[in-house]
Amino acid sequence: MADSKKLKAAVKEGGKKGVELAGCADMGGLEFFTTQIESAEGDLELLVAAMDGANKEPDPNEEEAKGGSGMVGKMFLSSGDKQLALLAYVPDSKTDKCNASEWMKAVLASCNGEFVEGDAKSAKGRIAGDGETRFPLKDKDTCQAASVSWLKEKGLFPQADGDDDDWVPDDDAGIEW
């Protein structure tokens, strides 16, 4: 069982990530995302607590908004001294587009990780570090890139539209310099 302070910190960080992801989904149609959870420190139990915090229904009576991203498929990564923990979540409404276990296995293949358990909605994985040739922090970056790449291959991650990058307002834009 995880330390209660660490558990509380993981839920809090997950709740904050949830608000951010829900905001991104509302603004840009984001359906799937990969991000890092620092407070879990490579612990799968803490990573599950963070995911629960992210997916929690927001309480309108709370002063600070938390959670609200249950409609966003996401993969959380957390590195500690001994291992990298990975947790994928896919909402029921999106399992026809993405299977959490397939997503997890594709990401783990990039670093020869271990598939712990999973189904269409949720999957857990880990990559053990040895302190000599395997470093969880380095594997985290590799896995994050592999996750985004897999999502792009499946058409589930928004691609940057190069046309918008070089926009310069003209006289008709109503902006005075």
XYZ file of C-alpha atoms in Angstrom:
177
model
C 0.000 0.000 0.000
C 1.324 3.409 -0.974
C 2.123 6.083 1.582
C -0.959 8.283 2.190
C 0.934 11.525 1.460
C 2.220 10.147 -1.846
C -1.252 8.848 -2.695
C -2.797 12.258 -2.014
C -0.112 13.971 -4.130
C -0.721 11.560 -7.043
C -4.493 12.123 -6.933
C -3.948 15.890 -6.803
C -1.526 15.881 -9.759
C -3.873 13.600 -11.694
C -6.777 15.940 -10.974
C -4.830 18.919 -12.287
C -3.793 17.001 -15.415
C -7.417 16.024 -15.887
C -8.524 19.661 -15.940
C -5.780 20.506 -18.460
C -6.676 17.575 -20.727
C -10.399 18.320 -20.546
C -9.661 21.928 -21.525
C -7.519 20.822 -24.473
C -10.237 18.396 -25.581
C -12.887 21.116 -25.407
C -10.811 23.604 -27.364
C -9.229 21.456 -30.031
C -10.992 18.134 -30.299
C -8.180 16.240 -28.563
C -9.274 12.632 -28.030
C -6.033 10.921 -26.965
C -3.007 12.190 -25.105
C 0.240 11.026 -23.516
C 1.711 12.830 -20.526
C 3.907 12.388 -17.476
C 2.961 12.134 -13.805
C 5.913 13.068 -11.615
C 4.392 12.386 -8.190
C 3.817 8.668 -8.881
C 7.601 8.077 -8.937
C 7.370 4.946 -11.091
C 4.764 3.275 -8.852
C 1.828 1.672 -10.705
C -0.494 1.981 -7.691
C 0.157 5.725 -7.511
C -0.260 6.020 -11.267
C -3.705 4.395 -10.987
C -4.582 6.933 -8.258
C -3.467 9.768 -10.562
C -5.616 8.376 -13.393
C -8.591 8.154 -11.032
C -7.996 11.805 -10.125
C -7.834 12.815 -13.791
C -11.028 10.965 -14.685
C -13.030 12.042 -11.635
C -16.186 14.032 -12.311
C -15.500 17.642 -11.306
C -17.328 18.906 -8.240
C -18.845 22.325 -9.044
C -18.768 23.184 -5.321
C -14.993 22.736 -5.010
C -12.861 25.865 -5.057
C -10.254 24.339 -7.367
C -11.391 22.301 -10.370
C -10.014 18.752 -10.540
C -10.518 15.893 -12.968
C -13.026 15.947 -15.771
C -11.030 14.163 -18.473
C -12.852 10.835 -18.457
C -13.759 11.390 -22.123
C -10.091 11.620 -23.163
C -8.032 8.494 -23.861
C -4.685 8.895 -22.176
C -1.424 7.258 -21.292
C 0.339 8.304 -18.112
C 4.069 7.667 -17.706
C 5.957 7.922 -14.438
C 9.619 7.231 -13.824
C 11.219 6.386 -10.516
C 14.654 5.173 -9.509
C 13.872 1.539 -10.225
C 11.231 1.496 -12.978
C 9.085 3.330 -15.451
C 5.365 2.753 -14.863
C 2.850 3.149 -17.700
C -0.945 3.244 -17.557
C -3.292 3.590 -20.527
C -6.974 4.485 -20.276
C -9.527 4.503 -23.107
C -13.125 5.572 -22.409
C -15.938 3.208 -23.445
C -16.969 5.596 -26.204
C -13.542 5.334 -27.875
C -12.673 1.627 -27.617
C -13.767 1.179 -31.250
C -10.938 3.555 -32.248
C -8.275 2.472 -29.766
C -7.623 -0.601 -27.645
C -5.689 0.209 -24.452
C -3.792 -3.112 -24.470
C -2.714 -2.732 -28.106
C -1.598 0.839 -27.401
C 0.352 -0.265 -24.324
C 2.036 -3.194 -26.089
C 3.125 -0.965 -28.981
C 4.682 1.541 -26.580
C 6.367 -1.145 -24.464
C 7.897 -2.664 -27.601
C 9.936 0.532 -28.056
C 11.852 -0.216 -24.848
C 11.376 -3.965 -24.415
C 9.028 -3.408 -21.477
C 6.741 -5.768 -19.596
C 2.982 -5.844 -20.202
C 1.486 -6.256 -16.717
C -2.245 -6.542 -17.476
C -4.961 -5.002 -19.541
C -8.068 -5.042 -21.669
C -9.684 -2.714 -24.212
C -10.219 0.075 -21.640
C -7.163 -0.025 -19.410
C -3.642 -1.437 -19.531
C -0.587 -1.398 -17.278
C 3.058 -1.821 -18.159
C 6.470 -1.343 -16.639
C 10.076 -1.162 -17.641
C 12.615 -2.080 -15.000
C 15.784 -0.039 -14.719
C 19.089 -1.497 -13.621
C 21.042 1.689 -12.918
C 23.768 0.697 -15.379
C 22.310 0.321 -18.860
C 18.563 0.838 -18.298
C 17.394 4.185 -16.958
C 13.655 4.812 -16.379
C 14.007 8.534 -17.052
C 15.464 7.903 -20.514
C 12.901 5.183 -21.255
C 10.133 7.646 -20.343
C 11.107 9.975 -23.185
C 11.386 7.067 -25.633
C 7.984 5.703 -24.590
C 6.310 9.101 -24.801
C 7.579 9.519 -28.369
C 6.494 5.957 -29.225
C 3.017 6.605 -27.844
C 2.522 9.794 -29.850
C 3.876 8.051 -32.952
C 1.435 5.130 -32.524
C -1.481 7.532 -32.034
C -0.484 9.439 -35.182
C -0.258 6.196 -37.188
C -3.817 5.386 -36.107
C -5.017 8.915 -36.976
C -5.823 9.592 -33.311
C -3.429 12.454 -32.640
C -3.902 15.854 -34.264
C -1.267 16.662 -36.861
C 0.084 20.190 -37.029
C -1.291 22.090 -40.000
C 1.639 23.921 -41.571
C -0.646 26.504 -43.182
C -1.377 28.221 -39.872
C 2.221 28.502 -38.689
C 3.199 31.437 -40.875
C 0.069 33.574 -40.589
C 0.779 37.285 -40.621
C -2.069 39.718 -40.031
C -2.761 42.098 -42.893
C -4.527 45.440 -42.948
C -7.906 43.732 -43.031
C -7.303 41.981 -39.697
C -8.188 45.104 -37.729
C -4.925 45.082 -35.777
C -2.950 48.269 -35.350
C 0.789 47.967 -34.788
